[in-house]
Short mmCIF file of C-alpha atoms and ligand atoms in Angstrom, two decimals:
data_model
loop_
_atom_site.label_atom_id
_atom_site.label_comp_id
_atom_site.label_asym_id
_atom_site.label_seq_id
_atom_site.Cartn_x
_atom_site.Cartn_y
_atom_site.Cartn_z
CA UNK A 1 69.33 140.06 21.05
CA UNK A 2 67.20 142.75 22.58
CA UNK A 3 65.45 141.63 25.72
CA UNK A 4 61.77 141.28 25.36
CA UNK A 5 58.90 142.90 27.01
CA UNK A 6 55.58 142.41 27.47
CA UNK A 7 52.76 145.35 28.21
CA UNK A 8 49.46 144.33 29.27
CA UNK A 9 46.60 146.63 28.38
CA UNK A 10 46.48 148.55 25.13
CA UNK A 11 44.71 152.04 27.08
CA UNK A 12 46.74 154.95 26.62
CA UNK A 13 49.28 153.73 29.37
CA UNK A 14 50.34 150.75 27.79
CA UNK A 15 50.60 152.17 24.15
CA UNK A 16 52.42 155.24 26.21
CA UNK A 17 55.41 152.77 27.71
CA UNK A 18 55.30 150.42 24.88
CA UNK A 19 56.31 153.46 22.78
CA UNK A 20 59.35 154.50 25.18
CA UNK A 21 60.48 151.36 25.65
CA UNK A 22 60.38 149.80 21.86
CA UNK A 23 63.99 151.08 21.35
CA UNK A 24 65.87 149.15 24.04
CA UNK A 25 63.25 146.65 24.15
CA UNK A 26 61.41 143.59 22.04
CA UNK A 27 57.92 144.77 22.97
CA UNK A 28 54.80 142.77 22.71
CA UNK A 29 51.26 144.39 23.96
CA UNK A 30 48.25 142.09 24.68
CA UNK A 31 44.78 143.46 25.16
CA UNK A 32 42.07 141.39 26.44
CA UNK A 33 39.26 143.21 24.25
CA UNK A 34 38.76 142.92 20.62
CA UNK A 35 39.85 146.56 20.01
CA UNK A 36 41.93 148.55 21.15
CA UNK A 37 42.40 152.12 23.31
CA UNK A 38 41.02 151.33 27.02
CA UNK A 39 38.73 154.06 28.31
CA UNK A 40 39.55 156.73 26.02
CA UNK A 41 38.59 154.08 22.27
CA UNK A 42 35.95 155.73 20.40
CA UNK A 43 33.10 155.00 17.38
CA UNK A 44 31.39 155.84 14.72
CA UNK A 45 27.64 155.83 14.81
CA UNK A 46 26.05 155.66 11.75
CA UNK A 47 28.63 159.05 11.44
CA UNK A 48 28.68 160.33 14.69
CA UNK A 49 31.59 160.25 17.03
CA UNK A 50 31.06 158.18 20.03
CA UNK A 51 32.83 158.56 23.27
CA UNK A 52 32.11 155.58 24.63
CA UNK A 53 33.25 156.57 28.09
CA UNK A 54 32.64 160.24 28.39
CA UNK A 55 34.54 162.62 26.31
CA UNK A 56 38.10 163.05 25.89
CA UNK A 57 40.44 165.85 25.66
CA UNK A 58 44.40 166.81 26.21
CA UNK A 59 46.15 168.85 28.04
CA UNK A 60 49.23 168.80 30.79
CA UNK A 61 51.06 170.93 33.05
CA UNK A 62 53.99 169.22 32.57
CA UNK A 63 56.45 170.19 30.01
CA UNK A 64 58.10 166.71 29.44
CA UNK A 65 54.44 165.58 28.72
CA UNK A 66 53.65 167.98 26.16
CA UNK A 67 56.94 167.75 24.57
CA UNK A 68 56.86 164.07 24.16
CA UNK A 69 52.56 164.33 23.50
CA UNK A 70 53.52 166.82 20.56
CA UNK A 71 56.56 164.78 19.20
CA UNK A 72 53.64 162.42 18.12
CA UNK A 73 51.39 164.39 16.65
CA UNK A 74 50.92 167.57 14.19
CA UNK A 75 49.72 170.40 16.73
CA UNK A 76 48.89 172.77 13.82
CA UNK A 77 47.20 169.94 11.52
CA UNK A 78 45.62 167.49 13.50
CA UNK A 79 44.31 168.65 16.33
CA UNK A 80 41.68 171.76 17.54
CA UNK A 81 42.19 173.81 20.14
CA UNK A 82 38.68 173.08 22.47
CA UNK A 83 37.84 175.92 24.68
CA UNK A 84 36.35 174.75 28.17
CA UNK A 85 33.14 176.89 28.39
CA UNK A 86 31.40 174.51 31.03
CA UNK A 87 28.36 175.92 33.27
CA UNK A 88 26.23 174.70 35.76
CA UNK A 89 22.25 174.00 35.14
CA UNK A 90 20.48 174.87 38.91
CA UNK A 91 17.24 175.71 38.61
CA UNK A 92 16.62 175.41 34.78
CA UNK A 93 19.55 178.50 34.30
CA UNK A 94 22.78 178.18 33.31
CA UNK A 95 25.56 179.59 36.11
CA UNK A 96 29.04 179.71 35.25
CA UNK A 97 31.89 177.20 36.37
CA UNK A 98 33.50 177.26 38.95
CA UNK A 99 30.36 178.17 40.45
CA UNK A 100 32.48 180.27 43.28
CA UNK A 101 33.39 182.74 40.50
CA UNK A 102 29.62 182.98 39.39
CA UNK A 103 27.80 184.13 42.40
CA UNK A 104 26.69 186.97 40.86
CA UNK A 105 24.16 184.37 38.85
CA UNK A 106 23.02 182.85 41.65
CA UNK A 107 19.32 184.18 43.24
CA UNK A 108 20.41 187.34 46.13
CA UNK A 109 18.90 185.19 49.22
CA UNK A 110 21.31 182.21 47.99
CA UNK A 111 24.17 184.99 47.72
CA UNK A 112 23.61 186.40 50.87
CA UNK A 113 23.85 183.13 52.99
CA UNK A 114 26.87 182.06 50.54
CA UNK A 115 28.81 185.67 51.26
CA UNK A 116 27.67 185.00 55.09
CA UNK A 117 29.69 181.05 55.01
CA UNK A 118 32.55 182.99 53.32
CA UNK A 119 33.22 186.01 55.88
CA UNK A 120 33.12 183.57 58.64
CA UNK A 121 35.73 181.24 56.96
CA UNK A 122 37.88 184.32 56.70
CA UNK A 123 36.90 185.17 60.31
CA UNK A 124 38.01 181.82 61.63
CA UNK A 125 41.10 181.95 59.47
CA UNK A 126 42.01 179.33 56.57
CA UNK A 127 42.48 175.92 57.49
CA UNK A 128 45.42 174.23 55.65
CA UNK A 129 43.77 171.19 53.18
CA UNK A 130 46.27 168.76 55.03
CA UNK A 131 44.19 169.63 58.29
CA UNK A 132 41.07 168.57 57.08
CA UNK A 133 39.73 164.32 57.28
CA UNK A 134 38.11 164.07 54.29
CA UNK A 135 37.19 165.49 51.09
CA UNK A 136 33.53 166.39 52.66
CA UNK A 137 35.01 168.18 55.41
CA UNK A 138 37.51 170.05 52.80
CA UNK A 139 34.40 171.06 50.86
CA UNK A 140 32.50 172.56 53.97
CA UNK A 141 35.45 173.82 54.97
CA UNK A 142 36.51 175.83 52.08
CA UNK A 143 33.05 177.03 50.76
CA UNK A 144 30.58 176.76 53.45
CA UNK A 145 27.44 175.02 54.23
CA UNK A 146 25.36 177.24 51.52
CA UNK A 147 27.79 176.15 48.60
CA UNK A 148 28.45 172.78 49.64
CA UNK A 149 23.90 171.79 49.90
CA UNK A 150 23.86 173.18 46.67
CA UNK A 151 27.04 172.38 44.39
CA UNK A 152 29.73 170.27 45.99
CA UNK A 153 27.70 167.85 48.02
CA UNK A 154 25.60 166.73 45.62
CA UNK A 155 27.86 166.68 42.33
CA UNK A 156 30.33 165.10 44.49
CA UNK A 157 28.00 162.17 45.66
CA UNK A 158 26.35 161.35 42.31
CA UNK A 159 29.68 161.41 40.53
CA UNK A 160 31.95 159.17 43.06
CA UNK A 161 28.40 157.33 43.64
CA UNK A 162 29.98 157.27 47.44
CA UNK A 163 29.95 158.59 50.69
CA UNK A 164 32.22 161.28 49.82
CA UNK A 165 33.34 161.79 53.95
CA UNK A 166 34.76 158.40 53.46
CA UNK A 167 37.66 160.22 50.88
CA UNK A 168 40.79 160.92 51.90
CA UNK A 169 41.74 163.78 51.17
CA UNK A 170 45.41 163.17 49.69
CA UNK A 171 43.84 161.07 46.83
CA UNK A 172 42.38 164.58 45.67
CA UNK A 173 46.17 166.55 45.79
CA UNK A 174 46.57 168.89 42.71
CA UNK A 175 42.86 167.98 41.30
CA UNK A 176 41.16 170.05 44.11
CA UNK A 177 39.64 173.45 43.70
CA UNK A 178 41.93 175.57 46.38
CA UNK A 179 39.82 178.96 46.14
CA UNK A 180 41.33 181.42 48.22
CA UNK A 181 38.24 183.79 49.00
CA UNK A 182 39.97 186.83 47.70
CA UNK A 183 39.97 185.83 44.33
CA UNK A 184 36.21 184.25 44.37
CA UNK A 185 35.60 187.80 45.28
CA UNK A 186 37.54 189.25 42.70
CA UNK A 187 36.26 187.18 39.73
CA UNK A 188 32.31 188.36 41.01
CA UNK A 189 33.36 192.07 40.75
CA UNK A 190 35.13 191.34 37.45
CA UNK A 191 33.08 189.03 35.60
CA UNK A 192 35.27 187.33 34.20
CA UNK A 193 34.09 184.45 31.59
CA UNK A 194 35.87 181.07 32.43
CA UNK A 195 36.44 180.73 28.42
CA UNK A 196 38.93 183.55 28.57
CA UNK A 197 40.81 182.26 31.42
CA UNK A 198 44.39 180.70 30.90
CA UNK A 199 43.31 176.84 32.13
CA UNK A 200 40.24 176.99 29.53
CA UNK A 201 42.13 175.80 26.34
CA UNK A 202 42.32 171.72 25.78
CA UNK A 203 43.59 169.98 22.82
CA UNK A 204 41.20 167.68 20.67
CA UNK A 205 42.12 165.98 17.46
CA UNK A 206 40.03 167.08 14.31
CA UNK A 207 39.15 163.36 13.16
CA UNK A 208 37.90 160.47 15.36
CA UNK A 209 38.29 162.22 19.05
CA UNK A 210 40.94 160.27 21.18
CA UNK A 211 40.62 157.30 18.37
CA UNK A 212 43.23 158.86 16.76
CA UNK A 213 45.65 159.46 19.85
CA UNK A 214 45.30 155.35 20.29
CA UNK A 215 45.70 154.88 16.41
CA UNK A 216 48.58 157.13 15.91
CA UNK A 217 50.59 155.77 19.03
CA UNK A 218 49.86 152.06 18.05
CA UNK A 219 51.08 152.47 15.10
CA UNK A 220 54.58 149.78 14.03
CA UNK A 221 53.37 148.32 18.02
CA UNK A 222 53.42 144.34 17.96
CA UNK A 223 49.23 144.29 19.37
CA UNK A 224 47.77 141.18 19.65
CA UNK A 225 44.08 142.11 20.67
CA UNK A 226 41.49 139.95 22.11
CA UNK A 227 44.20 137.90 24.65
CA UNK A 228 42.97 137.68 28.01
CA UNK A 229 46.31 137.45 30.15
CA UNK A 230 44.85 134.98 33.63
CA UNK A 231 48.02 133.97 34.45
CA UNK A 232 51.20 135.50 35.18
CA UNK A 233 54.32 133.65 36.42
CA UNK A 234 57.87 134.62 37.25
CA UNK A 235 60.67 132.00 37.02
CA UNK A 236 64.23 131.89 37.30
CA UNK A 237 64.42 135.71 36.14
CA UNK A 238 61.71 134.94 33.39
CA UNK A 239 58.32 135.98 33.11
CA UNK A 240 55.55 133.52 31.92
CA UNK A 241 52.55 135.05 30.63
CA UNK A 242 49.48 132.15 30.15
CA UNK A 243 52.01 129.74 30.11
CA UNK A 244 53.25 130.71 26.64
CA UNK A 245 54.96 134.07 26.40
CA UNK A 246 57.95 134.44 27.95
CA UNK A 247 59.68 138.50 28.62
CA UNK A 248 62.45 139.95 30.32
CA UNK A 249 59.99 142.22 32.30
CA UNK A 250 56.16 142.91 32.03
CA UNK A 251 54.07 146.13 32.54
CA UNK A 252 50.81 145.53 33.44
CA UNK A 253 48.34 147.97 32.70
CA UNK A 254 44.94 146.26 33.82
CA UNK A 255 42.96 146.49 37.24
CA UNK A 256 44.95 145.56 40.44
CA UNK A 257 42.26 143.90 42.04
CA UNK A 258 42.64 141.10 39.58
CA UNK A 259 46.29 140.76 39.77
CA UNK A 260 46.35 137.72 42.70
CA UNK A 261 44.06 135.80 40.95
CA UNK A 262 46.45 136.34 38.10
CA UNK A 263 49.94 136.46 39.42
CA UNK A 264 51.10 132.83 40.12
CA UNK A 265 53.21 132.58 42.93
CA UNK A 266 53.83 130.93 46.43
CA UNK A 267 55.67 133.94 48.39
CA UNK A 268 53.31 134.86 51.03
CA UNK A 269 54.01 138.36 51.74
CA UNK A 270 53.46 139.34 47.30
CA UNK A 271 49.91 137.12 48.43
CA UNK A 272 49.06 138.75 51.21
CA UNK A 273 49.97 142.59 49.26
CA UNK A 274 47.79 141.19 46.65
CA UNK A 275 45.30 140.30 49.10
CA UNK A 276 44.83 143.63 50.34
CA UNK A 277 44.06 145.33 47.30
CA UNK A 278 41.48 142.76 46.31
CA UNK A 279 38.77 145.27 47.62
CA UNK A 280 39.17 148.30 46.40
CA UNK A 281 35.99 149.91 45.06
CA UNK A 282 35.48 151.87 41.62
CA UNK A 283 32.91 153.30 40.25
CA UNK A 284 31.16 152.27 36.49
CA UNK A 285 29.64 154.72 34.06
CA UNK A 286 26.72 154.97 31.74
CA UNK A 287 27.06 156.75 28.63
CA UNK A 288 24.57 157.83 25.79
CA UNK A 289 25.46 159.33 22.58
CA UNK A 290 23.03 161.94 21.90
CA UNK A 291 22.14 164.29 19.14
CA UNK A 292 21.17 167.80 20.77
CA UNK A 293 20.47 170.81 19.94
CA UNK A 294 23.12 173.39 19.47
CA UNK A 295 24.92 175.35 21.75
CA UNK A 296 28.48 176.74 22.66
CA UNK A 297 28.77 174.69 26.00
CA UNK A 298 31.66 172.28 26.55
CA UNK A 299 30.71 170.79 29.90
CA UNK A 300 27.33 170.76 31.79
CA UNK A 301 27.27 170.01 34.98
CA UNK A 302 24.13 168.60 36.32
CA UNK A 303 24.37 168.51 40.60
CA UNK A 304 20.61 168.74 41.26
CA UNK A 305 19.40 165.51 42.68
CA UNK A 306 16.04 165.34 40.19
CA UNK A 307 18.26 164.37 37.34
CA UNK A 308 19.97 161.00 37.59
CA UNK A 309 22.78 162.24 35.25
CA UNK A 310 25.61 164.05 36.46
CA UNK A 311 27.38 166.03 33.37
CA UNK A 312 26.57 166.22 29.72
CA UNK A 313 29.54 166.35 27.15
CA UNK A 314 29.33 168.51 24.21
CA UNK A 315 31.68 166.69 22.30
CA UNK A 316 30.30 167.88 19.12
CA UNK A 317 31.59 171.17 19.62
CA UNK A 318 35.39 169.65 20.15
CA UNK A 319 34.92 169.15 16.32
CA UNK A 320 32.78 169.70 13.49
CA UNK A 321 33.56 165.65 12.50
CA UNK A 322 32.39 164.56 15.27
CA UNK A 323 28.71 165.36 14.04
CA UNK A 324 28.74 163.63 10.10
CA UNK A 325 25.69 162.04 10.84
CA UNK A 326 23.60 164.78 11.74
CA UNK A 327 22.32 168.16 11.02
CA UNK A 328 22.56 168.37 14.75
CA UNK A 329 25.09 168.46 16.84
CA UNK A 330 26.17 165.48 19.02
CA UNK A 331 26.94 165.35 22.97
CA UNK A 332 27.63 162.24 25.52
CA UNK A 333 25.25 161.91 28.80
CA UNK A 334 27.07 160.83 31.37
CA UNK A 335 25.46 158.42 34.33
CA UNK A 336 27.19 157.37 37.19
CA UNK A 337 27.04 153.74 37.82
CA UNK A 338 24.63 151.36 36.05
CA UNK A 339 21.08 152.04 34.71
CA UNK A 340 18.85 150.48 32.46
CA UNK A 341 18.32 152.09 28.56
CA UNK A 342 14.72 153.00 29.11
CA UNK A 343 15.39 154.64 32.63
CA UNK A 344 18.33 156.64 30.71
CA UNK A 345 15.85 157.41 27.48
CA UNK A 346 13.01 158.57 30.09
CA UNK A 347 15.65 161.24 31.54
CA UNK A 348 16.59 162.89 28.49
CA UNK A 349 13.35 163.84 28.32
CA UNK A 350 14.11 166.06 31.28
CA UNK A 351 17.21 167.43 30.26
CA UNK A 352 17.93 170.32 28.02
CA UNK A 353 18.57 170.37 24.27
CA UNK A 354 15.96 168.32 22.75
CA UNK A 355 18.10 165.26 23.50
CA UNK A 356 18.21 161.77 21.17
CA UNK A 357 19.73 158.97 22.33
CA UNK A 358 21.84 157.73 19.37
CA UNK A 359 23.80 154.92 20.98
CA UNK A 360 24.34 153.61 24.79
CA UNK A 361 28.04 152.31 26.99
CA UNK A 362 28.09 150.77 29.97
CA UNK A 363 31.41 150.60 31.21
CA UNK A 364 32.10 149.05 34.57
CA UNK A 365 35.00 150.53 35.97
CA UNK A 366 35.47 154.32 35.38
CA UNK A 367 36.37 155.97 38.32
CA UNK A 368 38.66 154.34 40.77
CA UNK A 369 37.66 155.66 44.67
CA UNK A 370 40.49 155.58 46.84
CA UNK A 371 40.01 155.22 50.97
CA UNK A 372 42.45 155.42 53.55
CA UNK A 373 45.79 153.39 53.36
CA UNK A 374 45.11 152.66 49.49
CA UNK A 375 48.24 153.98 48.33
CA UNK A 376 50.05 152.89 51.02
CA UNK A 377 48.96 149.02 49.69
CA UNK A 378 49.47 149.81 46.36
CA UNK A 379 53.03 151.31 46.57
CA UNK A 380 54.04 147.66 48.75
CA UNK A 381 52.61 145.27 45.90
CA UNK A 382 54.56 147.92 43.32
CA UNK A 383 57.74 147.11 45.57
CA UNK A 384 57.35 143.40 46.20
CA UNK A 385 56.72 142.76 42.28
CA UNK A 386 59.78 145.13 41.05
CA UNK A 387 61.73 142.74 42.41
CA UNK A 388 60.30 140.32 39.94
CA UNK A 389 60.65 142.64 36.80
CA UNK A 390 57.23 143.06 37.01
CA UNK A 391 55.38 146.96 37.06
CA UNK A 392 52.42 148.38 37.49
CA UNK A 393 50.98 151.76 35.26
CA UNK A 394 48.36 153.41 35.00
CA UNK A 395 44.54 154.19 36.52
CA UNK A 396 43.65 150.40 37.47
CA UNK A 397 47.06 149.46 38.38
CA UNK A 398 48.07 152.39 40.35
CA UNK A 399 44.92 153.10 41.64
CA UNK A 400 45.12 156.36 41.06
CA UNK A 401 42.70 159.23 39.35
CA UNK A 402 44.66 159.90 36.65
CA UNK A 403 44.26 161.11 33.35
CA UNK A 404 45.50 160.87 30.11
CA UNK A 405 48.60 163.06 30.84
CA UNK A 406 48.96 161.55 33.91
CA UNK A 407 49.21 158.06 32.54
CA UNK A 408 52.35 159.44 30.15
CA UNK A 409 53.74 160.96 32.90
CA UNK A 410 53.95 157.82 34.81
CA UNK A 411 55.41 156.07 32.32
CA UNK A 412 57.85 158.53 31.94
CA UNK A 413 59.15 157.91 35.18
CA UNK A 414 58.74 154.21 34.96
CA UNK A 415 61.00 154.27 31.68
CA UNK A 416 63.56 156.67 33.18
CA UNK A 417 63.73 153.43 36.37
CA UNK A 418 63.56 151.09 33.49
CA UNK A 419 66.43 152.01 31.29
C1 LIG B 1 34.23 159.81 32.12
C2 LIG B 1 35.70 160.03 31.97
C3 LIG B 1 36.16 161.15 31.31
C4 LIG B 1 37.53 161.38 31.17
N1 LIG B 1 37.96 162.48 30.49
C5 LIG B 1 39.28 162.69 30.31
C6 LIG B 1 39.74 163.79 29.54
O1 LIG B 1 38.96 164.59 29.02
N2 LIG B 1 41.09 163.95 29.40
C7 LIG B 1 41.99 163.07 29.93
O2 LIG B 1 43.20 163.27 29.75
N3 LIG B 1 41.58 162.00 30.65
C8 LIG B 1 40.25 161.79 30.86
N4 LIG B 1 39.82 160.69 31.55
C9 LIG B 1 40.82 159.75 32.11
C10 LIG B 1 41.33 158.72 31.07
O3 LIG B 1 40.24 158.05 30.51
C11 LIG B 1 42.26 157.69 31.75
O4 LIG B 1 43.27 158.35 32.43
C12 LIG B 1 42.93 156.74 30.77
O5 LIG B 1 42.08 156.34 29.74
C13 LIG B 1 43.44 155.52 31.53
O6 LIG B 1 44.19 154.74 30.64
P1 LIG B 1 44.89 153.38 31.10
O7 LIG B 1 45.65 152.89 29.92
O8 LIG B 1 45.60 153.57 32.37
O9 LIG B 1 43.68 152.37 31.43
P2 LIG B 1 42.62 151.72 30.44
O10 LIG B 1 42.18 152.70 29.44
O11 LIG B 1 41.59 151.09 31.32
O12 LIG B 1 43.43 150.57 29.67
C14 LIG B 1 43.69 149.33 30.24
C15 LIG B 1 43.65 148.29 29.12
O13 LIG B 1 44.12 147.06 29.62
C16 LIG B 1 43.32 146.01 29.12
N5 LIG B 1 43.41 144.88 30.06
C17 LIG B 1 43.05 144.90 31.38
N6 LIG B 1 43.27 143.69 31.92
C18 LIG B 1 43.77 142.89 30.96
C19 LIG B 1 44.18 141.53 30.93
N7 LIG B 1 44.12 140.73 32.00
N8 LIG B 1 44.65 141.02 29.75
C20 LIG B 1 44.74 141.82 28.65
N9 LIG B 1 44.36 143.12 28.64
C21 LIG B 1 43.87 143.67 29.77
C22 LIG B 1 41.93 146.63 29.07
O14 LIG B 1 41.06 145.93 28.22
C23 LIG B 1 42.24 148.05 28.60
O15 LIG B 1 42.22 148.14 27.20
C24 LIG B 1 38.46 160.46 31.72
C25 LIG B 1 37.99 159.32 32.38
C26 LIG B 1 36.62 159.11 32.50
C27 LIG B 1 36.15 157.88 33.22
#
């Protein structure tokens, strides 16, 4: 008899692990919502494609990833190759991203006071990113006061909807923009567009958006949708989910702040580990699903403080089906935090593209913030319930900004422990 297993959370780390483990392992998934696919499920509006949180696309730097990724899917068939062309809107013009590498767009007074913060960062000499506090202090300290007022400050702030010189600066490893000055240099003299650079290409399926990732991996998975797991128990070497499903070993996929009103257990030091996690803060999103008018944008990012949204997704231009309802094409407006439908309506009016508002998401937890210690707590509630068969995977278990490849990657390495 194969031993059984239970994964909790059908988002693309549970489906993910449930797939790796299915050969060695009896595996059941439970989801608490009626459907599944987490943060990255998707709709049809009357036609259109709807991202419900934001706008998803593949791609990894890690070999293993993409190997397993593509062992799913048909690369040639059924998916598009999406081509990041994402700019900036400051002062109703569109500036090129990484907005370092686009100076040349920028008004000559801005420049000059930019290219001034630059030559006295090389003057002082670089700073190494582990010597900096925080991620505010990283910014200043790697693109100067000019850049950070206009760009990184204020992007930064609506889009973590925090203080951002509360960040550690670890959390940010491998996602941060290291410029060294040279090349931002280089890439003003050579005008280079970002759409022709390496990094720029990103996978996106031709039907349904990331719908069809979740479909295709859930496919021949035992999913029992719309089972709210409150109660986990370990016993004897058995695990006890609700009371009435018993596994060999659970994965749980959901949000770690939840997890010691869930797990069911007298050993003080797992309820004291749960205890401290109990307050970590995350960020929600609002989304609308607009039609707009056309253009050959990917990502706009919005950092000027009169608009309330922070980045508009073209995600009608990952695919032509994403836009069956409309002559138009289709995009997703991205809030951070909640707002109210007419507030969101009334700012479309201000944004470019002759925006409609089609459809409207409010998701609660989007973006997980991490502060100091956080993954120090995390990793001692990971320890204290392997010990009980029980792991944790994924962005609201792990606490950690990952994203899509990310979330395979971890459960790579949980299955290679697990086998
Ligand atoms: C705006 C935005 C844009 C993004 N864009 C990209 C992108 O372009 N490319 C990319 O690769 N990544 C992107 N990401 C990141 C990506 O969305 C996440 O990495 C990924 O979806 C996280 O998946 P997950 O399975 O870990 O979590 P989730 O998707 O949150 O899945 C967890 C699942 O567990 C279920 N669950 C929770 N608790 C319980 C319970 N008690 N009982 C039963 N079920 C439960 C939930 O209902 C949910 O379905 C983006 C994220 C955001 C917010």
């Amino acid at each position: 008899m194969p031993q059984k297993a239970i994964v909790i959370g059908s988002g693309i780390s549970g489906l993910s692990i449930a797939r790796m483990l299915q050969t060695q392992y009896d595996v059941k998934i439970i989801e608490r919502t009626p459907t599944i696919g987490g943060l990255i499920k998707c709709e049809r509006i009357n036609g259109n494609l709807f991202h419900r949180v934001g706008g998803h696309v593949f791609n990894s730097k890690n070999p293993a990833v993409v190997k397993w990724f593509w062992d799913h899917f048909d690369k040639e068939t059924e998916f598009l190759e999406a081509i990041r062309n994402a700019k900036i809107l400051f002062n109703d013009k569109l500036i090129g991203y990484p907005i370092e590498n686009f100076l040349h767009q920028l008004p000559p007074d801005l420049v000059k006071k930019i290219v001034k913060d630059l030559l006295n960062i090389i003057k002082e000499g670089y700073k190494a990113p582990e010597t900096y506090s925080d991620f505010k202090a990283f910014l200043l300290g790697n693109f100067g006061e000019t850049l950070y007022e206009l760009y990184f400050g204020p992007y930064n702030t609506k889009i973590w909807n925090t203080d951002i010189s509360k960040v550690p600066l670890e959390w940010l490893e491998g996602k941060l923009p290291m410029p060294k000055i040279d090349d931002v240099i280089i890439s003003n003299i050579v005008k280079q567009e970002e759409s022709e650079m390496v990094h720029s290409r990103f996978y996106y399926p031709v039907r349904d958006g990331s719908q069809f990732i979740i479909n295709r991996l859930a496919q021949g998975l035992d999913i029992t949708p719309s089972y709210n797991v409150s109660s986990i128990k370990s016993d004897d070497g058995r695990i006890i989910v609700n009371g009435e499903l018993d596994g060999d070993l659970l994965v749980y996929c959901g949000d770690i702040r939840l997890l010691s009103s869930i797990i069911d257990t007298s050993d003080k030091k797992l309820n004291d580990a749960l205890a401290e996690v109990t307050g970590l803060l995350s960020n929600g999103t609002s989304n609308v699903l607009c039609e707009t008018d056309d253009n050959d944008i990917s990502w706009l990012y919005l950092p000027e403080d009169k608009f309330k949204a922070h980045r508009i997704i073209y995600t009608g231009n990952f695919s032509p089906t994403n836009n069956e309802g409309t002559n138009r094409k289709t995009c997703v407006v991205e809030f951070s935090g909640k707002h109210n439908e007419a507030d969101m309506v009334k700012e479309l009016e201000l944004l470019p593209g002759n925006l409609k508002p089609l459809a409207f998401n409010y998701e609660p937890n989007s973006y997980i913030i991490q502060q100091k210690q956080t993954r120090e707590k995390i990793e001692r509630v990971k320890q204290l319930l392997a010990t009980r068969n029980i792991y944790l995977l994924g962005r609201f278990a792990e606490w950690e900004y990952y994203n899509m490849d990310k979330c395979i990657e971890s459960a790579m390495q949980l299955h290679s422990i697990l086998i």
